[in-house]
PDB file of C-alpha atoms and ligand atoms in Angstrom:
ATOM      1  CA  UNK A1486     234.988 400.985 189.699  1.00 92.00           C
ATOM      2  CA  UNK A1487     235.644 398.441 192.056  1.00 96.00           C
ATOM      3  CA  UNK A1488     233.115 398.264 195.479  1.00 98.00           C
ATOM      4  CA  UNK A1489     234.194 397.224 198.490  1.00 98.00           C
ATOM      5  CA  UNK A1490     232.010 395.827 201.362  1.00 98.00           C
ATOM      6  CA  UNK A1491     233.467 396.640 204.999  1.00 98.00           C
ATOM      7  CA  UNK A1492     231.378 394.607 207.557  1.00 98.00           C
ATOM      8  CA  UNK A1493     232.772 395.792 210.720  1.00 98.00           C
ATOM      9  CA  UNK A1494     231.964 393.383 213.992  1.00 98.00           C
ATOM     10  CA  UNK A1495     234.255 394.916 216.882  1.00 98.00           C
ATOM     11  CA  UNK A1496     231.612 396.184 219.710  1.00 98.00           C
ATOM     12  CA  UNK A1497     235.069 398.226 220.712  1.00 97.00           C
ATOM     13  CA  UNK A1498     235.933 402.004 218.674  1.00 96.00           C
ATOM     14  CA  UNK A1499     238.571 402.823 218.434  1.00 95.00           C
ATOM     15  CA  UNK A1500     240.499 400.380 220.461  1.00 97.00           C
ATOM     16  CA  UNK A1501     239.808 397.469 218.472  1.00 98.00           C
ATOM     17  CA  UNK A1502     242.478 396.013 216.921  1.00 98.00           C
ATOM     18  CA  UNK A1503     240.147 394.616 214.146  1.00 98.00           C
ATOM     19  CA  UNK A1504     238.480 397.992 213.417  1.00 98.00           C
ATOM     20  CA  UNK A1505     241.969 400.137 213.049  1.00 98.00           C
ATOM     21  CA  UNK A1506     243.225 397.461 210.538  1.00 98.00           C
ATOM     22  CA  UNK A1507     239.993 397.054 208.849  1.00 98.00           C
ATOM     23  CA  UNK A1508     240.561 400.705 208.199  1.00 98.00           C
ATOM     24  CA  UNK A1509     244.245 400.974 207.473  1.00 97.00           C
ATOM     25  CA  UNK A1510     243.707 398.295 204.476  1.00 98.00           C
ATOM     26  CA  UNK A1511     241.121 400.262 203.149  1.00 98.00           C
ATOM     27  CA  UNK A1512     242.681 403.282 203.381  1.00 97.00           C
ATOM     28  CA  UNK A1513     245.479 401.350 201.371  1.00 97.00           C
ATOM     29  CA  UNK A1514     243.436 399.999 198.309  1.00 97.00           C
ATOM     30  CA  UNK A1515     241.988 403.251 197.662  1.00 96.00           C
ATOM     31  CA  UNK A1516     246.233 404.660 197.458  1.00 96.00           C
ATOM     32  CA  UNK A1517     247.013 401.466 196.100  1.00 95.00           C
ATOM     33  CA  UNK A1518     244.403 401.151 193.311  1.00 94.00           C
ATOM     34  CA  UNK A1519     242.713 404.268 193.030  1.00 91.00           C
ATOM     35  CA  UNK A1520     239.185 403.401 191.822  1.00 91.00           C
ATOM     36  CA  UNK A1521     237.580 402.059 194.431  1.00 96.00           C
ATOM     37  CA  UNK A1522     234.534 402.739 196.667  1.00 97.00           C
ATOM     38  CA  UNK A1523     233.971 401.807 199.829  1.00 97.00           C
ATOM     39  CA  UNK A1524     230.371 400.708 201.700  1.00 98.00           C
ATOM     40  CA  UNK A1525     230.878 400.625 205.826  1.00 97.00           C
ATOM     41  CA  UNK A1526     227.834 398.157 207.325  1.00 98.00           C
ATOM     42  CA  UNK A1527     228.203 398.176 210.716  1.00 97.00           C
ATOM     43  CA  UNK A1528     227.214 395.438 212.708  1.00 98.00           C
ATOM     44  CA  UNK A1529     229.502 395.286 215.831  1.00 97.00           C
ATOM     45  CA  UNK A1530     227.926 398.354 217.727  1.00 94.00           C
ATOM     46  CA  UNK A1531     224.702 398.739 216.161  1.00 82.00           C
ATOM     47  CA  UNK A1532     221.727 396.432 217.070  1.00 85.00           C
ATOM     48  CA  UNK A1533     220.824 394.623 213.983  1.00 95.00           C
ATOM     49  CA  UNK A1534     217.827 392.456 214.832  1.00 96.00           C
ATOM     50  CA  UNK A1535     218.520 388.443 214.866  1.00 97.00           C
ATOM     51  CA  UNK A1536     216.110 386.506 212.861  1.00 98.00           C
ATOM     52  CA  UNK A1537     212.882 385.585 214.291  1.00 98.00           C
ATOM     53  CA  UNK A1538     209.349 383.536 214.018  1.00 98.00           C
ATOM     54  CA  UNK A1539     208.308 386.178 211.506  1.00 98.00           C
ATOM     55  CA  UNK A1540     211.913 385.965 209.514  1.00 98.00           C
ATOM     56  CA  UNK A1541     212.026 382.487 209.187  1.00 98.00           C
ATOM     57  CA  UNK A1542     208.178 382.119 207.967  1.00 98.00           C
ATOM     58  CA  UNK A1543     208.653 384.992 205.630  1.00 98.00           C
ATOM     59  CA  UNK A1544     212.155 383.584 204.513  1.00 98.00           C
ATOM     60  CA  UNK A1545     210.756 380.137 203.744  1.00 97.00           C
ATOM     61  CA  UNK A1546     207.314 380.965 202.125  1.00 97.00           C
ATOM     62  CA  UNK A1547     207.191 378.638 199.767  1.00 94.00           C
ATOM     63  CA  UNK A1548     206.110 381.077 196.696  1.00 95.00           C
ATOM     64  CA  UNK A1549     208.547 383.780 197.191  1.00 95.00           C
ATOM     65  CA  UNK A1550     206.857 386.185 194.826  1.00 95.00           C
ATOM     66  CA  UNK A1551     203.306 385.397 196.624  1.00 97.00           C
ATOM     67  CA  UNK A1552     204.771 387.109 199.764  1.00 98.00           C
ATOM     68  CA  UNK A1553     202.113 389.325 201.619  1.00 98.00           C
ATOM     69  CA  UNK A1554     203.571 392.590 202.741  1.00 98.00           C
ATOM     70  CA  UNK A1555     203.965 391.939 206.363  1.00 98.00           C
ATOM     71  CA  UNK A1556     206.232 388.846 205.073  1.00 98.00           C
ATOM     72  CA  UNK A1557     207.836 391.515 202.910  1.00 98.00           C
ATOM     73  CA  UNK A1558     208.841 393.854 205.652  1.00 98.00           C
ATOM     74  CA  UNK A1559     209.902 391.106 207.830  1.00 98.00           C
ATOM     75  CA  UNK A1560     212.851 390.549 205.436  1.00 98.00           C
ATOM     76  CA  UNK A1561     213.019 393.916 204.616  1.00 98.00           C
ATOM     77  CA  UNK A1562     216.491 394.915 206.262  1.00 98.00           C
ATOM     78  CA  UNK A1563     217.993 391.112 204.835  1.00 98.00           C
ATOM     79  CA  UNK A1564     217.033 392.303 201.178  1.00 98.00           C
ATOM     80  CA  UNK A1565     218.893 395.514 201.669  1.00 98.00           C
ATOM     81  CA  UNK A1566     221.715 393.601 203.643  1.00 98.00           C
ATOM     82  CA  UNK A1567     222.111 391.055 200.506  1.00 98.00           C
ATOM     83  CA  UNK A1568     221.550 394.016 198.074  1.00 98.00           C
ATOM     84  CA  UNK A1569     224.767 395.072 199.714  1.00 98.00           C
ATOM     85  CA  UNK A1570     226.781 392.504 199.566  1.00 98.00           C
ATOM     86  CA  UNK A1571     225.395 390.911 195.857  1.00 98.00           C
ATOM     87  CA  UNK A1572     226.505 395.153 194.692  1.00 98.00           C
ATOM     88  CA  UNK A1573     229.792 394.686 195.998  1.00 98.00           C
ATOM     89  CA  UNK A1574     233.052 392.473 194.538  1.00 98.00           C
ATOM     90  CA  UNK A1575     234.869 392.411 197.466  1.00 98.00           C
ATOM     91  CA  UNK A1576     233.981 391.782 200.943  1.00 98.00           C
ATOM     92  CA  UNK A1577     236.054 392.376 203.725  1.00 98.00           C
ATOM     93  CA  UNK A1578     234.847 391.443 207.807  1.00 98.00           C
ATOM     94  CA  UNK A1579     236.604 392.660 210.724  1.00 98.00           C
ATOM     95  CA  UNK A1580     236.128 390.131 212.910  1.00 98.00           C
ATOM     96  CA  UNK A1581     237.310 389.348 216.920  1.00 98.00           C
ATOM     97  CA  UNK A1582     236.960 386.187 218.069  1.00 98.00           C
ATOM     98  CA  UNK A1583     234.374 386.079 221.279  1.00 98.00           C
ATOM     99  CA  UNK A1584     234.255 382.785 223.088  1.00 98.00           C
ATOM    100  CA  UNK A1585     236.045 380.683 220.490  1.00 98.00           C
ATOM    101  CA  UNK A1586     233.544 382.225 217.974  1.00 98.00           C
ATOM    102  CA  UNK A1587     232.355 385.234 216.617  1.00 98.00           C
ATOM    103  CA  UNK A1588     230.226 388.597 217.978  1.00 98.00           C
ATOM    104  CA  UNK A1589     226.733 388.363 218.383  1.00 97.00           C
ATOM    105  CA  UNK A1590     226.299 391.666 216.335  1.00 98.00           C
ATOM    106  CA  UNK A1591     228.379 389.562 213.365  1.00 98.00           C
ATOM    107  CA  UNK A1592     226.656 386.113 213.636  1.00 98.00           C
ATOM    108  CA  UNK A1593     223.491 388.744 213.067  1.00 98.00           C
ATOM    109  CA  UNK A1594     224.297 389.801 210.122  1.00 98.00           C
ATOM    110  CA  UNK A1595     225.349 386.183 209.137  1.00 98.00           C
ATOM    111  CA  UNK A1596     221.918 385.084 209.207  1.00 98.00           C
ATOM    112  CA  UNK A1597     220.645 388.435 207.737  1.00 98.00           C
ATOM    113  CA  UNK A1598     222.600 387.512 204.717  1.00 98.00           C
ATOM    114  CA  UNK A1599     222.474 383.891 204.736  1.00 98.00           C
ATOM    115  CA  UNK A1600     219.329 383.308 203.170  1.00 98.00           C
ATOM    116  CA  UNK A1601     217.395 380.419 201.044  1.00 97.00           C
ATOM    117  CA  UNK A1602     216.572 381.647 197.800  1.00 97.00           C
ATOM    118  CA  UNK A1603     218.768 384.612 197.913  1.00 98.00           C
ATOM    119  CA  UNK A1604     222.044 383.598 198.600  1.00 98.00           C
ATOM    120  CA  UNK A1605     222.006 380.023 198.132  1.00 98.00           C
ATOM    121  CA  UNK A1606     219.628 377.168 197.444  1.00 96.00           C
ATOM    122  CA  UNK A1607     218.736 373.850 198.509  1.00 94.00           C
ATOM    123  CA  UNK A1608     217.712 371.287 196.114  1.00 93.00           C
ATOM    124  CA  UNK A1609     216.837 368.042 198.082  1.00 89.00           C
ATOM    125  CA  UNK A1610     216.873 366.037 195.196  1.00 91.00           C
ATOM    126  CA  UNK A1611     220.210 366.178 194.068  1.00 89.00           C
ATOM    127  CA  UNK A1612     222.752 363.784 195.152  1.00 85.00           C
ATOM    128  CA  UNK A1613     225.564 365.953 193.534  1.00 86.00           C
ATOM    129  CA  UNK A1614     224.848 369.638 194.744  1.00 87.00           C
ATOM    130  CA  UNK A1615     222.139 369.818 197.225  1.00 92.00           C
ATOM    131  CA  UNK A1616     223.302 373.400 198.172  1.00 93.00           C
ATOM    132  CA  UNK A1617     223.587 375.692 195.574  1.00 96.00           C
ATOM    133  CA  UNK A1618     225.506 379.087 196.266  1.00 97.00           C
ATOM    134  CA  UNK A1619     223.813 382.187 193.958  1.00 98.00           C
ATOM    135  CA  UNK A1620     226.525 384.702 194.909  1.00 98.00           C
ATOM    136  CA  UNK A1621     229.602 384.649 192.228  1.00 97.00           C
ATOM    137  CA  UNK A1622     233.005 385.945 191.137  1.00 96.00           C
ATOM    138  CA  UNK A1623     233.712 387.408 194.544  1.00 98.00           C
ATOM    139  CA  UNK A1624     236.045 387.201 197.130  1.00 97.00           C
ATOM    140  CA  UNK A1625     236.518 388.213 200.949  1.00 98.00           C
ATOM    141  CA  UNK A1626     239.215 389.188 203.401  1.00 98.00           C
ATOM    142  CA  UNK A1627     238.765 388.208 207.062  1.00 98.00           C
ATOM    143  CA  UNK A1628     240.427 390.371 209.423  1.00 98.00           C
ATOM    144  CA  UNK A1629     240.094 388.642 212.912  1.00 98.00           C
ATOM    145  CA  UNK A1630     241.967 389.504 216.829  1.00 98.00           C
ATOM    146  CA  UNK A1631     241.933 387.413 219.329  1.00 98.00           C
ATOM    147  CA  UNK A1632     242.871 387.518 223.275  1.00 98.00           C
ATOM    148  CA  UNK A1633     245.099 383.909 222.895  1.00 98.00           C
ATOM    149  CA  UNK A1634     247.241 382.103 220.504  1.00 98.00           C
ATOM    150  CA  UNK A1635     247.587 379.459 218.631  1.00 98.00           C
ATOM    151  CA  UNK A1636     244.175 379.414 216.638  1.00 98.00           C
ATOM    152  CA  UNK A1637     245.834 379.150 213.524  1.00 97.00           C
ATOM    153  CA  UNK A1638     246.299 376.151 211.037  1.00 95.00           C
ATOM    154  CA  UNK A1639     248.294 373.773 213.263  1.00 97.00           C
ATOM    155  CA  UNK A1640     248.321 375.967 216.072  1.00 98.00           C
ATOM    156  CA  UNK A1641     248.085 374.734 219.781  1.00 98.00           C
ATOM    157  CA  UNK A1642     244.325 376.333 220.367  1.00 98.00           C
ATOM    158  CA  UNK A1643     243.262 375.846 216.352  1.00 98.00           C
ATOM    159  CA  UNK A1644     240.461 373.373 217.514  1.00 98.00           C
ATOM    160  CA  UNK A1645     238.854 375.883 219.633  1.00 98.00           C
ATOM    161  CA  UNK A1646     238.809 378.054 216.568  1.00 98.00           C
ATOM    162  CA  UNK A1647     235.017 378.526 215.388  1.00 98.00           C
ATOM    163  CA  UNK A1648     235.430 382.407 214.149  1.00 98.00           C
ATOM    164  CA  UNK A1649     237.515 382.932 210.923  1.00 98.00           C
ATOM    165  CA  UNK A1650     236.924 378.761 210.264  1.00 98.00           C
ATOM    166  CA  UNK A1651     233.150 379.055 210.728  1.00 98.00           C
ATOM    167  CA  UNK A1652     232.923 382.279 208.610  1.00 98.00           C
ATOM    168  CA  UNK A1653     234.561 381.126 205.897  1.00 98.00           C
ATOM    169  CA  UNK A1654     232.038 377.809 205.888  1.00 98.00           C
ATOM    170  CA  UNK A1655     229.577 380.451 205.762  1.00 98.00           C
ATOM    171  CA  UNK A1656     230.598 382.116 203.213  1.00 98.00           C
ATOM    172  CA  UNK A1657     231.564 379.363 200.778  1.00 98.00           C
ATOM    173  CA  UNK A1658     227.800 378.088 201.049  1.00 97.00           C
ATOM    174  CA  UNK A1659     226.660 381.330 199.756  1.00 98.00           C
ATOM    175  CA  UNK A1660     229.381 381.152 197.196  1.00 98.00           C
ATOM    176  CA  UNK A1661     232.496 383.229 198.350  1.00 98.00           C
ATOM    177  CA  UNK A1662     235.089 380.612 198.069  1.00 94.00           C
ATOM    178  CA  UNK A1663     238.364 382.897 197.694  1.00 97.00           C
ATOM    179  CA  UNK A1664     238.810 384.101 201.406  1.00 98.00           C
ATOM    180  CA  UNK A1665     241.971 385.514 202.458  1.00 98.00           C
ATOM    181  CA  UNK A1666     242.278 385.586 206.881  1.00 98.00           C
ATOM    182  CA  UNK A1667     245.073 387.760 208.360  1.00 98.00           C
ATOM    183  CA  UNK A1668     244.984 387.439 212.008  1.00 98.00           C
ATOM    184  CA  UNK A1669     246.419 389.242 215.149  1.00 98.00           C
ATOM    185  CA  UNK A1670     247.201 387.368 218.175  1.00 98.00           C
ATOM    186  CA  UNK A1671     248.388 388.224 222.023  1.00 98.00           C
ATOM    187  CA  UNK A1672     245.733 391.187 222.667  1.00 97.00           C
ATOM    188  CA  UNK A1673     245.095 389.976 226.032  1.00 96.00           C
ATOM    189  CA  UNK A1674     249.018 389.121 226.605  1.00 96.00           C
ATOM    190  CA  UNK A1675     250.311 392.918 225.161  1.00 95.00           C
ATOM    191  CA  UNK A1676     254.184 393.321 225.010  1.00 97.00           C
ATOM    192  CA  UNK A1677     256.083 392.378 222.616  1.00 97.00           C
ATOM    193  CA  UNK A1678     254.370 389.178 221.336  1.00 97.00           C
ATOM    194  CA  UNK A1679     251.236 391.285 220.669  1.00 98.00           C
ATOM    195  CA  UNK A1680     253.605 393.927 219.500  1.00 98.00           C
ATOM    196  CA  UNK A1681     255.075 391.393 216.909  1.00 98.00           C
ATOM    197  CA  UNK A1682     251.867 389.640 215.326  1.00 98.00           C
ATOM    198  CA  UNK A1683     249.945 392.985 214.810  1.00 98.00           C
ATOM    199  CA  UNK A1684     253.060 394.451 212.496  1.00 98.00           C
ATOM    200  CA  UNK A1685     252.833 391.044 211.029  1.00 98.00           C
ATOM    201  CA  UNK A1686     249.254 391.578 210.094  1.00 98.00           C
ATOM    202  CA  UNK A1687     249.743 395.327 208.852  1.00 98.00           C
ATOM    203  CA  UNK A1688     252.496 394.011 206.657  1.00 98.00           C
ATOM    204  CA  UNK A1689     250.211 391.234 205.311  1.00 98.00           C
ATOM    205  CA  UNK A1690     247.282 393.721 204.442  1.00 98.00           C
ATOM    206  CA  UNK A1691     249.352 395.892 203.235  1.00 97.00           C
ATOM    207  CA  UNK A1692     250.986 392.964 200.343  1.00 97.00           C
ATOM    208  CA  UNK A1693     247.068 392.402 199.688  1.00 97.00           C
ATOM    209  CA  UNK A1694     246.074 395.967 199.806  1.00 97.00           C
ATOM    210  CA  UNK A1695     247.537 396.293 195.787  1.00 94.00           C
ATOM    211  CA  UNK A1696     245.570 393.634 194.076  1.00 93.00           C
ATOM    212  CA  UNK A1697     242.379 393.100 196.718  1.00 95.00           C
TER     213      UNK A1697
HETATM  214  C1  FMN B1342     233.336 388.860 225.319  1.00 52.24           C
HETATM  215  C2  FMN B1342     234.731 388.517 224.874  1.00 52.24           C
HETATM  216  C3  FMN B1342     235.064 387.218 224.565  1.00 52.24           C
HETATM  217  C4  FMN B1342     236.353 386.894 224.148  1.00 52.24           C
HETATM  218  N1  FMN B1342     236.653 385.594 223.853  1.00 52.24           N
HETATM  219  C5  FMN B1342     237.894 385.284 223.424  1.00 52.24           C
HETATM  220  C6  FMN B1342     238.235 383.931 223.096  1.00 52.24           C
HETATM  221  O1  FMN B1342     237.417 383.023 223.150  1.00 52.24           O
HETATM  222  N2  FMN B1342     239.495 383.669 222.703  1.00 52.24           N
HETATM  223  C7  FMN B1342     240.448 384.649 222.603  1.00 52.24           C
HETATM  224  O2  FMN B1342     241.564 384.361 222.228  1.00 52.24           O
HETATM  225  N3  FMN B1342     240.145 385.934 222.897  1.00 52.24           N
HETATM  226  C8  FMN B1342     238.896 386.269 223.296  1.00 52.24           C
HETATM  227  N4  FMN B1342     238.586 387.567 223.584  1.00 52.24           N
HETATM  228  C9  FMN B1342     239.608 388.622 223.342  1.00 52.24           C
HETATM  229  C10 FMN B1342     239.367 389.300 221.990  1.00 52.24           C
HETATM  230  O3  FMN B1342     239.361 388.358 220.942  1.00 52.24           O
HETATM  231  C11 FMN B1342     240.433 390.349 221.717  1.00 52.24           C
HETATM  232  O4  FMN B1342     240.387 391.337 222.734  1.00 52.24           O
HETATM  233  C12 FMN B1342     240.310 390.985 220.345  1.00 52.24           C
HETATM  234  O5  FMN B1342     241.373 391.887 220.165  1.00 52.24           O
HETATM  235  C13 FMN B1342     238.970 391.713 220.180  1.00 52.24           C
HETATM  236  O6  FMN B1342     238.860 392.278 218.882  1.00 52.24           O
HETATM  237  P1  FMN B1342     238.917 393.870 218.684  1.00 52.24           P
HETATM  238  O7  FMN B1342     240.273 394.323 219.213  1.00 52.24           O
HETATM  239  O8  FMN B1342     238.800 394.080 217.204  1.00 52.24           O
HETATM  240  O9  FMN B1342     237.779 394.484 219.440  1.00 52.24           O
HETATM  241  C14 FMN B1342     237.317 387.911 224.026  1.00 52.24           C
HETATM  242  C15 FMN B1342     236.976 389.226 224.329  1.00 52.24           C
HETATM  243  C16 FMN B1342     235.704 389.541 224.752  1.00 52.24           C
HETATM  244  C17 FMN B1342     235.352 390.977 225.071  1.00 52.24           C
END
C-alpha cells in the first residue's frame, strides 16, 4: 500500500486555494490508484512550536544515544514529525507563498523535520559529500498559490521566489530530489487570469494524480 504524506501550510480553510487542491489530488490518487493511504499533518493552522535553545542542544548532543530525557522530550514532537515523513513514500505540501516565502506554520515544520542525524548528515571532512541526505526513494509534490505572477522559471517576479525554490533546497538536503511544483497564480488579481491558472493547475494534478 502506498502512504501518502499531506503537509498542509494554508492558515486559510476552506478558502485556500492550496488546501482545496491539496485535497482534490488526493481525492484523485485514491480513484486513480486505489491502494493508497493518506496521513494529514497540519501545520498551517495549528501552532507547532519553532525550534528553540532546548531543540538545538538536544538536536546536536554530540552522543545521540547518551541523550538525557529532558533532551529526549525536547525533540520529542521532531521524532514523531520525521517518523512521519521517513513512513511515508510520497510527500505532498500545500504551500502559499507569504512574503516571497513560505508560512511561518510551514517553515516550522521545516526545521521540525530538518534535522542532523535524522534526516541528513554532515561530515566535515569530506571534500566530496559534506552533507549527506538519510531519507531515500521518495518523492514530493509542491502545491503552492500565490497573490502575483510571474514567480515561475523565467517569469518576471521568479527572483523574488523563495517558497516552492527554497522548499525544494530543503528537501533535496534531506534527500527528496524528485519534486514535482504545480502552481496557481492571480489570487489577489481574481477574474479570469486567476480563473485560467487554477484550471491549469487542476488539470496538471489531475495528469499526476495516476502515477504519484
Ligand atoms: C501574509 C500574506 C503574505 C502574502 N505574500 C505574498 C507574496 O509575497 N507574494 C504573492 O504573490 N502573494 C502573497 N500573498 C497572497 C497569497 O500567496 C495568496 O492569497 C495565496 O492564494 C494564499 O494561499 P492559500 O489560498 O492556499 O491560502 C500573501 C498573502 C498573505 C496573507
Amino acid at each position: 500500500m502506498k502512504r501518502i504524506l499531506a503537509v498542509n501550510g494554508s492558515p486559510r480553510g476552506e478558502r485556500s486555494h492550496s488546501r482545496r487542491l491539496l485535497e482534490s489530488f488526493l481525492q484523485a490518487c485514491v480513484a486513480e490508484q486505489g491502494e493508497v493511504e493518506v496521513l494529514r499533518r497540519e501545520v498551517g493552522r495549528g501552532n507547532l512550536p519553532h525550534v528553540d535553545e532546548a531543540w538545538i542542544a538536544a538536536a546536536f548532543h554530540p552522543q545521540p544515544a547518551q541523550r538525557p530525557a529532558p533532551m529526549q522530550a525536547a525533540l520529542a514532537l521532531s521524532d514523531e514529525l520525521i517518523d512521519e515523513l521517513f513512513a511515508a513514500d510520497r510527500l505532498v505540501i500545500a504551500a502559499p507563498m507569504y512574503n516571497f516565502a513560505i508560512p511561518s506554520g510551514l517553515k516550522a515544520w521545516v526545521d521540525q523535520i530538518v534535522r542532523i542525524g535524522r534526516t541528513f548528515d554532515f561530515i566535515p571532512d569530506d571534500p566530496q559529500q559534506q552533507y549527506r541526505p538519510l531519507l531515500h526513494g521518495k518523492s514530493a509534490l509542491i502545491i503552492t498559490s500565490r497573490g502575483d505572477r510571474g514567480y515561475g522559471a523565467g517569469g518576471v517576479n521568479a527572483a523574488l521566489n523563495h517558497a516552492d525554490v527554497y522548499l525544494r533546497a530543503v528537501l533535496g538536503l534531506i534527500g527528496i530530489e524528485r519534486v514535482a511544483v504545480v502552481a496557481v497564480e492571480n489570487d489577489e488579481f481574481g477574474g479570469l487570469a486567476f480563473a485560467d491558472s487554477y484550471h491549469a493547475a487542476e488539470r496538471e494534478l489531475a495528469e499526476l494524480a495516476a502515477n504519484f
